[in-house]
Tab-separated table of C-alpha atoms and ligand atoms in Angstrom:
chain	number	residue	atom	x	y	z
T	1	MET	CA	43.836	5.055	-17.939
T	2	ARG	CA	42.288	8.485	-18.421
T	3	MET	CA	38.908	9.554	-17.075
T	4	TYR	CA	38.321	11.491	-20.298
T	5	ASP	CA	38.422	8.271	-22.332
T	6	LEU	CA	36.068	6.463	-19.962
T	7	ILE	CA	33.502	9.288	-20.095
T	8	LYS	CA	33.725	9.185	-23.909
T	9	LYS	CA	33.350	5.402	-23.939
T	10	LYS	CA	30.171	5.557	-21.892
T	11	ARG	CA	28.889	8.571	-23.822
T	12	ASP	CA	29.201	6.523	-27.021
T	13	GLY	CA	27.329	3.567	-25.522
T	14	GLY	CA	30.221	1.304	-24.535
T	15	SER	CA	30.446	-0.918	-21.457
T	16	LEU	CA	32.984	-0.169	-18.737
T	17	THR	CA	35.157	-3.031	-17.511
T	18	LYS	CA	35.688	-3.943	-13.863
T	19	GLY	CA	39.183	-2.425	-13.998
T	20	GLU	CA	37.801	0.814	-15.406
T	21	ILE	CA	35.041	1.039	-12.814
T	22	ASP	CA	37.511	0.378	-9.966
T	23	PHE	CA	39.745	3.127	-11.373
T	24	ILE	CA	36.822	5.578	-11.463
T	25	VAL	CA	35.528	4.814	-7.960
T	26	GLU	CA	38.963	4.880	-6.359
T	27	GLY	CA	39.940	8.081	-8.163
T	28	PHE	CA	36.690	9.829	-7.327
T	29	THR	CA	36.778	8.795	-3.653
T	30	SER	CA	40.374	9.979	-3.209
T	31	GLY	CA	39.710	13.268	-5.010
T	32	GLN	CA	41.962	12.574	-7.998
T	33	ILE	CA	38.975	12.558	-10.330
T	34	PRO	CA	37.254	15.948	-10.064
T	35	ASP	CA	33.508	16.418	-9.584
T	36	TYR	CA	33.015	17.823	-13.093
T	37	GLN	CA	34.312	14.676	-14.727
T	38	MET	CA	32.299	12.427	-12.434
T	39	ALA	CA	29.199	14.533	-13.128
T	40	ALA	CA	29.727	14.093	-16.855
T	41	LEU	CA	30.045	10.350	-16.396
T	42	ALA	CA	26.872	10.239	-14.288
T	43	MET	CA	25.013	12.024	-17.088
T	44	ALA	CA	26.419	9.602	-19.662
T	45	ILE	CA	25.227	6.698	-17.480
T	46	TYR	CA	21.853	8.399	-17.121
T	47	PHE	CA	21.402	8.349	-20.901
T	48	ARG	CA	23.260	5.150	-21.822
T	49	GLY	CA	22.504	2.974	-18.792
T	50	MET	CA	24.733	0.190	-17.500
T	51	ASP	CA	24.466	-3.547	-18.081
T	52	ARG	CA	24.181	-6.074	-15.232
T	53	GLU	CA	27.903	-6.629	-14.955
T	54	GLU	CA	28.726	-2.922	-14.895
T	55	THR	CA	26.040	-2.288	-12.274
T	56	LEU	CA	27.407	-5.106	-10.109
T	57	ASN	CA	30.976	-3.862	-10.459
T	58	LEU	CA	29.987	-0.306	-9.579
T	59	THR	CA	28.121	-1.610	-6.506
T	60	LEU	CA	31.055	-3.702	-5.311
T	61	ALA	CA	33.553	-0.892	-5.904
T	62	MET	CA	31.431	1.591	-3.933
T	63	ALA	CA	30.832	-0.977	-1.153
T	64	ALA	CA	34.610	-1.410	-0.851
T	65	SER	CA	35.323	2.346	-0.916
T	66	GLY	CA	35.178	2.582	2.898
T	67	ASP	CA	34.656	0.417	5.985
T	68	MET	CA	32.795	-2.850	5.540
T	69	LEU	CA	31.118	-4.317	8.601
T	70	ASP	CA	32.142	-7.827	9.534
T	71	LEU	CA	29.202	-9.440	11.296
T	72	SER	CA	30.615	-12.962	11.077
T	73	GLY	CA	31.192	-12.971	14.846
T	74	VAL	CA	27.450	-12.596	15.451
T	75	PRO	CA	25.724	-15.986	15.494
T	76	GLY	CA	22.803	-16.609	13.143
T	77	ILE	CA	21.808	-15.428	9.692
T	78	LYS	CA	21.702	-11.625	9.849
T	79	VAL	CA	18.907	-10.060	7.827
T	80	ASP	CA	18.661	-6.420	6.765
T	81	LYS	CA	15.633	-4.565	5.477
T	82	HIS	CA	15.571	-1.497	3.276
T	83	SER	CA	12.832	0.754	1.984
T	84	THR	CA	13.433	3.029	-0.976
T	85	GLY	CA	11.584	5.696	0.990
T	86	GLY	CA	8.007	6.709	1.495
T	87	VAL	CA	5.680	8.818	3.592
T	88	ALA	CA	4.512	7.561	7.013
T	89	ASP	CA	6.727	4.531	6.431
T	90	THR	CA	7.237	3.395	9.995
T	91	THR	CA	7.889	-0.203	8.926
T	92	THR	CA	11.452	-0.482	10.238
T	93	LEU	CA	10.483	0.640	13.748
T	94	VAL	CA	7.987	-2.203	13.952
T	95	LEU	CA	9.696	-4.804	11.824
T	96	ALA	CA	13.171	-4.708	13.378
T	97	PRO	CA	12.040	-5.598	16.937
T	98	LEU	CA	9.321	-7.921	15.633
T	99	VAL	CA	11.751	-10.031	13.609
T	100	ALA	CA	14.487	-9.834	16.261
T	101	SER	CA	12.050	-11.092	18.890
T	102	CYS	CA	11.598	-14.203	16.716
T	103	GLY	CA	15.338	-14.946	16.845
T	104	VAL	CA	16.644	-13.398	13.620
T	105	PRO	CA	19.409	-10.852	14.334
T	106	VAL	CA	18.538	-7.508	12.742
T	107	ALA	CA	21.473	-5.235	11.909
T	108	LYS	CA	20.169	-2.008	10.464
T	109	LEU	CA	22.118	1.012	9.323
T	110	SER	CA	19.773	3.752	8.390
T	111	GLY	CA	19.724	7.185	6.888
T	112	ARG	CA	18.215	10.494	7.864
T	113	GLY	CA	15.213	11.809	6.041
T	114	LEU	CA	15.422	14.161	3.094
T	115	GLY	CA	12.610	15.928	1.278
T	116	HIS	CA	9.128	14.652	1.973
T	117	THR	CA	10.182	11.154	3.138
T	118	GLY	CA	11.215	10.497	6.724
T	119	GLY	CA	14.247	8.587	7.990
T	120	THR	CA	14.226	5.843	10.597
T	121	VAL	CA	17.063	7.490	12.519
T	122	ASP	CA	15.111	10.738	12.909
T	123	LYS	CA	12.114	8.816	14.234
T	124	LEU	CA	14.201	6.920	16.800
T	125	GLU	CA	15.835	10.158	17.908
T	126	ALA	CA	12.396	11.463	18.858
T	127	VAL	CA	12.793	9.220	21.924
T	128	PRO	CA	14.517	11.270	24.662
T	129	GLY	CA	18.138	10.157	25.039
T	130	PHE	CA	18.248	7.748	22.103
T	131	ARG	CA	21.677	7.604	20.447
T	132	ALA	CA	21.693	6.610	16.786
T	133	GLU	CA	25.318	7.630	16.248
T	134	ILE	CA	27.008	4.621	17.813
T	135	SER	CA	30.404	3.130	17.013
T	136	THR	CA	30.810	-0.050	14.996
T	137	GLU	CA	31.983	-1.790	18.182
T	138	GLU	CA	28.844	-0.810	20.082
T	139	PHE	CA	26.700	-1.771	17.106
T	140	ILE	CA	28.176	-5.282	17.011
T	141	THR	CA	28.149	-5.678	20.814
T	142	ASN	CA	24.452	-4.769	20.919
T	143	LEU	CA	23.694	-7.037	18.018
T	144	LYS	CA	25.294	-9.954	19.867
T	145	ARG	CA	23.640	-9.133	23.168
T	146	TYR	CA	20.120	-8.149	22.082
T	147	GLY	CA	19.849	-9.455	18.541
T	148	ILE	CA	19.096	-5.931	17.335
T	149	ALA	CA	20.938	-2.712	16.578
T	150	VAL	CA	19.735	0.283	14.582
T	151	ALA	CA	22.237	3.035	13.887
T	152	ALA	CA	22.907	5.997	11.647
T	153	GLN	CA	25.204	5.114	8.815
T	154	SER	CA	28.629	6.660	9.505
T	155	ALA	CA	30.696	8.647	7.028
T	156	GLU	CA	33.214	5.796	6.921
T	157	ILE	CA	30.763	3.513	5.113
T	158	THR	CA	30.536	3.810	1.296
T	159	PRO	CA	32.129	7.272	0.998
T	160	ALA	CA	32.046	6.867	-2.794
T	161	ASP	CA	28.261	6.609	-2.735
T	162	ARG	CA	27.947	9.530	-0.352
T	163	LYS	CA	29.999	11.738	-2.676
T	164	LEU	CA	28.339	10.512	-5.850
T	165	TYR	CA	24.836	10.852	-4.455
T	166	ALA	CA	25.503	14.471	-3.468
T	167	LEU	CA	26.756	15.131	-6.995
T	168	ARG	CA	23.776	13.384	-8.635
T	169	ASP	CA	21.452	15.412	-6.461
T	170	VAL	CA	22.631	18.672	-8.049
T	171	THR	CA	23.144	17.427	-11.624
T	172	ALA	CA	19.705	15.878	-12.331
T	173	THR	CA	21.123	12.346	-12.409
T	174	VAL	CA	19.415	10.800	-9.374
T	175	ASP	CA	16.695	8.919	-11.220
T	176	SER	CA	18.802	6.436	-13.122
T	177	ILE	CA	18.021	2.808	-12.290
T	178	PRO	CA	21.604	1.439	-12.362
T	179	LEU	CA	22.778	4.398	-10.244
T	180	ILE	CA	19.993	3.973	-7.675
T	181	ALA	CA	20.390	0.184	-7.555
T	182	SER	CA	24.163	0.374	-7.059
T	183	SER	CA	23.796	3.166	-4.498
T	184	VAL	CA	21.320	1.244	-2.342
T	185	MET	CA	23.019	-2.128	-2.675
T	186	SER	CA	26.544	-0.798	-2.029
T	187	LYS	CA	25.337	0.366	1.389
T	188	LYS	CA	23.557	-2.916	2.110
T	189	ILE	CA	26.610	-4.966	1.149
T	190	ALA	CA	28.978	-2.806	3.218
T	191	ALA	CA	26.602	-3.125	6.186
T	192	GLY	CA	27.378	-6.821	6.321
T	193	ALA	CA	24.028	-8.652	6.489
T	194	ASP	CA	23.714	-12.140	4.998
T	195	ALA	CA	20.259	-11.581	3.549
T	196	ILE	CA	18.350	-8.499	2.437
T	197	VAL	CA	14.651	-7.719	2.095
T	198	LEU	CA	13.869	-4.688	-0.053
T	199	ASP	CA	10.681	-2.668	-0.046
T	200	VAL	CA	10.523	-0.807	-3.345
T	201	LYS	CA	7.888	1.873	-3.110
T	202	VAL	CA	5.929	2.931	-6.154
T	203	GLY	CA	3.558	5.854	-6.586
T	204	ARG	CA	3.333	9.600	-6.203
T	205	GLY	CA	5.056	9.618	-2.788
T	206	ALA	CA	7.988	7.461	-4.002
T	207	PHE	CA	11.105	7.715	-6.154
T	208	MET	CA	9.574	5.326	-8.680
T	209	LYS	CA	6.362	6.732	-10.083
T	210	ASP	CA	5.246	3.739	-12.145
T	211	LEU	CA	5.174	-0.021	-11.762
T	212	ALA	CA	7.415	-0.788	-14.751
T	213	ALA	CA	10.226	1.378	-13.352
T	214	ALA	CA	9.791	-0.048	-9.840
T	215	ARG	CA	9.969	-3.567	-11.245
T	216	GLU	CA	13.137	-2.751	-13.151
T	217	LEU	CA	14.778	-1.275	-10.038
T	218	ALA	CA	13.702	-4.231	-7.874
T	219	ARG	CA	15.045	-6.690	-10.449
T	220	ALA	CA	18.372	-4.831	-10.692
T	221	MET	CA	18.820	-4.878	-6.898
T	222	VAL	CA	17.825	-8.549	-6.513
T	223	ASP	CA	20.335	-9.478	-9.237
T	224	ILE	CA	23.114	-7.522	-7.512
T	225	GLY	CA	22.317	-9.188	-4.184
T	226	ALA	CA	22.378	-12.668	-5.703
T	227	ALA	CA	25.662	-12.005	-7.536
T	228	ALA	CA	27.189	-10.647	-4.328
T	229	GLY	CA	26.173	-13.771	-2.390
T	230	ARG	CA	23.426	-12.101	-0.343
T	231	ALA	CA	19.995	-13.726	-0.618
T	232	THR	CA	17.777	-10.820	-1.650
T	233	VAL	CA	14.006	-10.563	-2.007
T	234	ALA	CA	12.206	-7.419	-3.129
T	235	TYR	CA	8.623	-6.351	-2.680
T	236	ILE	CA	6.939	-3.647	-4.675
T	237	THR	CA	4.435	-1.801	-2.514
T	238	GLY	CA	2.080	1.102	-3.118
T	239	MET	CA	3.043	4.648	-2.110
T	240	ASP	CA	0.302	6.787	-3.679
T	241	GLN	CA	-1.031	7.356	-0.177
T	242	PRO	CA	0.984	7.342	3.077
T	243	LEU	CA	1.581	3.890	4.573
T	244	GLY	CA	0.611	4.581	8.176
T	245	LEU	CA	-1.590	7.305	9.611
T	246	ALA	CA	1.090	9.434	11.274
T	247	ILE	CA	3.501	11.722	9.389
T	248	GLY	CA	6.147	13.322	11.599
T	249	ASN	CA	8.925	11.771	13.657
T	250	GLY	CA	7.528	11.631	17.205
T	251	LEU	CA	4.032	10.914	15.892
T	252	GLU	CA	5.363	8.013	13.838
T	253	MET	CA	7.210	6.689	16.873
T	254	ALA	CA	3.926	6.756	18.803
T	255	GLU	CA	2.225	4.926	15.939
T	256	ALA	CA	4.938	2.249	15.872
T	257	ILE	CA	4.458	1.681	19.616
T	258	GLN	CA	0.721	1.360	19.070
T	259	VAL	CA	1.276	-1.254	16.353
T	260	LEU	CA	3.695	-3.143	18.608
T	261	LYS	CA	0.948	-3.190	21.203
T	262	GLY	CA	-1.245	-5.047	18.733
T	263	SER	CA	-3.369	-2.245	17.309
T	264	GLY	CA	-2.700	0.623	14.917
T	265	SER	CA	-2.775	1.112	11.192
T	266	ARG	CA	-4.001	-1.943	9.288
T	267	ASP	CA	-1.663	-1.446	6.322
T	268	LEU	CA	1.381	-0.980	8.516
T	269	VAL	CA	0.614	-4.252	10.316
T	270	ALA	CA	-0.057	-6.058	7.021
T	271	LEU	CA	3.228	-4.892	5.488
T	272	CYS	CA	5.251	-5.797	8.588
T	273	LEU	CA	3.787	-9.313	8.618
T	274	GLU	CA	4.504	-9.746	4.904
T	275	LEU	CA	8.105	-8.447	4.961
T	276	GLY	CA	8.713	-10.078	8.338
T	277	SER	CA	7.637	-13.516	7.152
T	278	VAL	CA	10.247	-13.429	4.376
T	279	MET	CA	12.880	-12.213	6.852
T	280	LEU	CA	12.138	-15.168	9.142
T	281	VAL	CA	12.393	-17.641	6.271
T	282	LEU	CA	15.655	-16.089	5.011
T	283	GLY	CA	16.928	-16.072	8.603
T	284	GLY	CA	16.238	-19.794	8.933
T	285	ARG	CA	13.658	-19.353	11.706
T	286	ALA	CA	10.653	-20.682	9.790
T	287	LYS	CA	10.320	-23.266	7.036
T	288	ASP	CA	7.789	-21.269	5.036
T	289	LYS	CA	5.900	-17.989	5.082
T	290	GLU	CA	2.838	-19.490	6.770
T	291	GLU	CA	4.830	-20.768	9.732
T	292	ALA	CA	6.705	-17.468	9.833
T	293	ARG	CA	3.507	-15.458	9.897
T	294	GLN	CA	2.212	-17.471	12.848
T	295	ARG	CA	5.411	-16.843	14.803
T	296	LEU	CA	5.287	-13.132	13.999
T	297	GLU	CA	1.670	-12.844	15.098
T	298	ASP	CA	2.511	-14.605	18.376
T	299	ALA	CA	5.368	-12.137	18.979
T	300	LEU	CA	3.256	-9.133	18.014
T	301	TYR	CA	0.117	-9.982	19.975
T	302	GLY	CA	1.936	-11.714	22.850
T	303	GLY	CA	4.098	-8.673	23.660
T	304	ALA	CA	7.552	-10.085	22.807
T	305	ALA	CA	8.061	-7.612	19.943
T	306	LEU	CA	7.220	-4.653	22.182
T	307	GLU	CA	9.687	-5.855	24.834
T	308	LYS	CA	12.386	-6.173	22.160
T	309	PHE	CA	11.678	-2.596	21.117
T	310	ARG	CA	12.084	-1.432	24.718
T	311	GLU	CA	15.399	-3.307	24.864
T	312	LEU	CA	16.600	-1.576	21.689
T	313	ILE	CA	15.686	1.861	23.042
T	314	ILE	CA	17.349	1.307	26.423
T	315	ALA	CA	20.437	-0.319	24.875
T	316	GLN	CA	21.047	2.882	22.884
T	317	GLY	CA	20.478	5.281	25.764
T	318	GLY	CA	16.805	6.072	25.211
T	319	ASP	CA	14.045	6.410	27.788
T	320	GLY	CA	12.386	2.963	27.666
T	321	ARG	CA	9.315	4.289	29.477
T	322	VAL	CA	8.009	5.769	26.198
T	323	VAL	CA	6.869	2.262	25.344
T	324	ASP	CA	4.347	2.390	28.202
T	325	ASP	CA	3.732	6.104	28.068
T	326	PRO	CA	4.047	7.689	24.586
T	327	SER	CA	3.165	11.082	26.126
T	328	LEU	CA	6.868	11.209	27.085
T	329	LEU	CA	7.610	11.823	23.398
T	330	PRO	CA	8.006	15.474	22.329
T	331	ARG	CA	4.629	17.204	22.179
T	332	ALA	CA	3.584	20.042	19.937
T	333	ARG	CA	2.196	23.241	21.473
T	334	TYR	CA	-0.794	23.445	19.138
T	335	GLN	CA	-3.095	20.818	17.771
T	336	GLU	CA	-6.136	21.223	15.568
T	337	ALA	CA	-8.367	18.783	13.731
T	338	TRP	CA	-10.202	19.133	10.448
T	339	VAL	CA	-13.497	17.527	11.320
T	340	ALA	CA	-15.877	15.821	8.852
T	341	GLU	CA	-19.103	17.755	8.375
T	342	GLY	CA	-21.026	14.605	7.428
T	343	ASP	CA	-20.279	10.912	6.921
T	344	VAL	CA	-17.631	10.739	4.174
T	345	TYR	CA	-15.178	8.299	2.606
T	346	LEU	CA	-11.508	9.137	2.162
T	347	ALA	CA	-10.973	9.095	-1.610
T	348	PHE	CA	-7.523	10.597	-2.204
T	349	LEU	CA	-4.577	11.118	0.156
T	350	PRO	CA	-1.634	12.296	-1.974
T	351	ALA	CA	1.485	11.021	-0.220
T	352	ASP	CA	3.829	13.560	-1.820
T	353	LYS	CA	1.680	16.567	-0.881
T	354	LEU	CA	1.051	15.293	2.649
T	355	GLY	CA	4.780	14.701	3.112
T	356	GLU	CA	5.492	18.249	1.946
T	357	ILE	CA	2.912	19.744	4.296
T	358	ALA	CA	4.490	17.861	7.213
T	359	MET	CA	7.932	19.019	6.056
T	360	LYS	CA	6.812	22.657	6.100
T	361	LEU	CA	5.546	22.174	9.661
T	362	GLY	CA	9.158	21.274	10.499
T	363	ALA	CA	8.959	17.456	10.387
T	364	GLY	CA	11.373	17.082	7.471
T	365	ARG	CA	14.414	18.593	5.796
T	366	GLU	CA	14.406	20.636	2.642
T	367	LYS	CA	18.148	20.222	2.425
T	368	LYS	CA	20.707	18.007	4.093
T	369	GLY	CA	21.665	19.112	7.604
T	370	ASP	CA	18.481	21.138	8.253
T	371	PRO	CA	17.189	20.739	11.821
T	372	ILE	CA	13.892	18.925	12.330
T	373	ASP	CA	11.174	19.296	14.936
T	374	PRO	CA	10.284	15.860	16.337
T	375	ALA	CA	6.930	16.998	17.743
T	376	VAL	CA	5.143	18.271	14.642
T	377	GLY	CA	3.246	16.590	11.836
T	378	ILE	CA	-0.080	15.216	10.720
T	379	VAL	CA	-2.223	12.295	11.818
T	380	LEU	CA	-4.739	11.077	9.267
T	381	GLY	CA	-8.191	9.894	10.303
T	382	GLY	CA	-7.926	6.848	8.038
T	383	LYS	CA	-6.723	5.500	4.716
T	384	VAL	CA	-8.295	5.594	1.271
T	385	GLY	CA	-11.621	3.733	1.426
T	386	ASP	CA	-12.162	4.343	5.151
T	387	LEU	CA	-15.388	5.947	6.324
T	388	ILE	CA	-15.035	9.043	8.496
T	389	ARG	CA	-18.139	9.687	10.550
T	390	LYS	CA	-19.567	13.156	11.013
T	391	GLY	CA	-17.657	14.991	13.746
T	392	GLN	CA	-14.615	12.687	13.485
T	393	PRO	CA	-11.234	14.025	12.306
T	394	VAL	CA	-10.271	13.714	8.647
T	395	ALA	CA	-6.798	14.779	9.756
T	396	THR	CA	-5.182	16.457	12.769
T	397	VAL	CA	-2.284	18.893	12.578
T	398	PHE	CA	0.390	19.141	15.299
T	399	ALA	CA	2.413	22.357	15.181
T	400	ASN	CA	4.648	24.619	17.222
T	401	ASP	CA	3.674	27.741	15.285
T	402	ARG	CA	0.122	29.040	14.847
T	403	GLU	CA	0.674	30.426	11.357
T	404	LYS	CA	2.117	27.145	10.142
T	405	LEU	CA	-0.805	25.280	11.689
T	406	LYS	CA	-3.331	27.426	9.801
T	407	GLN	CA	-1.359	27.052	6.581
T	408	ALA	CA	-1.167	23.264	6.962
T	409	LEU	CA	-4.902	22.924	7.611
T	410	ALA	CA	-5.678	24.989	4.512
T	411	GLU	CA	-3.321	22.899	2.401
T	412	LEU	CA	-4.788	19.639	3.719
T	413	LYS	CA	-8.248	20.816	2.721
T	414	GLY	CA	-6.883	21.632	-0.705
T	415	CYS	CA	-5.365	18.225	-1.408
T	416	ILE	CA	-7.324	15.533	0.456
T	417	VAL	CA	-10.392	14.417	-1.476
T	418	LEU	CA	-13.528	13.158	0.301
T	419	SER	CA	-16.394	11.270	-1.280
T	420	PRO	CA	-19.993	10.679	-0.195
T	421	ASP	CA	-19.849	7.267	-1.954
T	422	PRO	CA	-17.789	4.214	-0.985
T	423	VAL	CA	-14.258	4.081	-2.416
T	424	THR	CA	-12.261	0.905	-3.099
T	425	PRO	CA	-8.950	0.849	-1.191
T	426	PRO	CA	-5.917	0.437	-3.471
T	427	PRO	CA	-3.778	-2.718	-3.126
T	428	LEU	CA	-0.759	-2.490	-0.806
T	429	VAL	CA	1.589	-5.314	-1.842
T	430	LEU	CA	1.853	-5.341	-5.625
T	431	GLU	CA	4.606	-7.821	-6.441
T	432	GLU	CA	7.327	-10.003	-4.969
T	433	ILE	CA	10.583	-10.334	-6.884
T	434	ARG	CA	13.132	-13.057	-6.153
T	435	GLY	CA	16.478	-14.015	-7.583
L	1	URA	N1	18.422	6.096	-2.199
L	1	URA	C1	19.730	5.840	-2.235
L	1	URA	O1	20.300	5.406	-1.251
L	1	URA	N2	20.406	6.056	-3.370
L	1	URA	C2	19.820	6.518	-4.476
L	1	URA	O2	20.484	6.683	-5.479
L	1	URA	C3	18.456	6.800	-4.433
L	1	URA	C4	17.777	6.566	-3.272
L	2	CA	CA1	13.933	4.991	5.195
């Protein structure tokens, strides 16, 4: 088999066989197939697409390219959750302990943030002492003992995807649905969970800018999950505006704690209850979504979810006192609010712009490996449709540099739109897609 012939086959619109895809993934992972040939193939796939079988075979080959976690020794149906990435998306921090406190083991390998979207691992590392880089052994031990483990994905898992994603990133071939679907699902399959709940974000702050594309991606991932024997459900949720109110790692951690204490952003709570109810049903802990929702609300408002979160933090070396006292989280030197000059409604909160402003404050990475500042970011005064009373903050900036603070405030004023008239809030959960 020659890589040249396989590139040509795909370029001309052919379908690659399982044997051909295995050859490509193995050769690329080991270094026998050079980057320039793989880049050409990625571009051919970008234009020609891949059918269901090819997408499945690519996923399985990438999943098998490195270590695969064996969670069979952990009792219960293990459920994983994945978001395609958004702004102020603190869902995992709330959902993982919430669902675990209801008896479903949550095994979550997570990435670091890139660009204007944050990563769960970065948010957890805002807690003093928290270790996200734990070994597979520790991950499984914690999962058995506490029913929850959240760790940074190691380099030994799906090396083929890691290499291919880096290549796609610099060759304008990221936004291809079969390549995204196989990339995400290869990691989920290698991570070993029995069931998977996907949150596919759509809107200006997300990968997928329109509903049709989001639906296609969700369908592709649900099909892969089903074919790979992992019950998979996908939700399509809005990401034109940030999900929660806080953007920035320590600030988002504080917001997650607030939600786990039974208050906090309405949309964040609503999404956690929706995704969580499916996780409980898939995990065999509730017969239907209604029963699941009741159990989740009991855990959220009764304090069990918060205690599970404390357990997670302590189990991975973090200071569990942050749960009672969020002021132990890193604090920015400067803080300034943009205050409403009269009663106004929030009309437009562009997630992409707000994510970029937070990134420039130091909350995110422009490129892989950049350091981040856990203390800085933005806290919004509300979500689209909310009324901000005169003298109340539209948004507050947290910074460690006065110039950056001034810049951020000016940019916020340039992109957030206020209205004297009531504004209808956009829907949050748009669709549910099942196998
Ligand atoms: N996230 C991934 O993990 N892979 C992609 O290809 C795109 C987003
Ligand atoms: Ca994420």
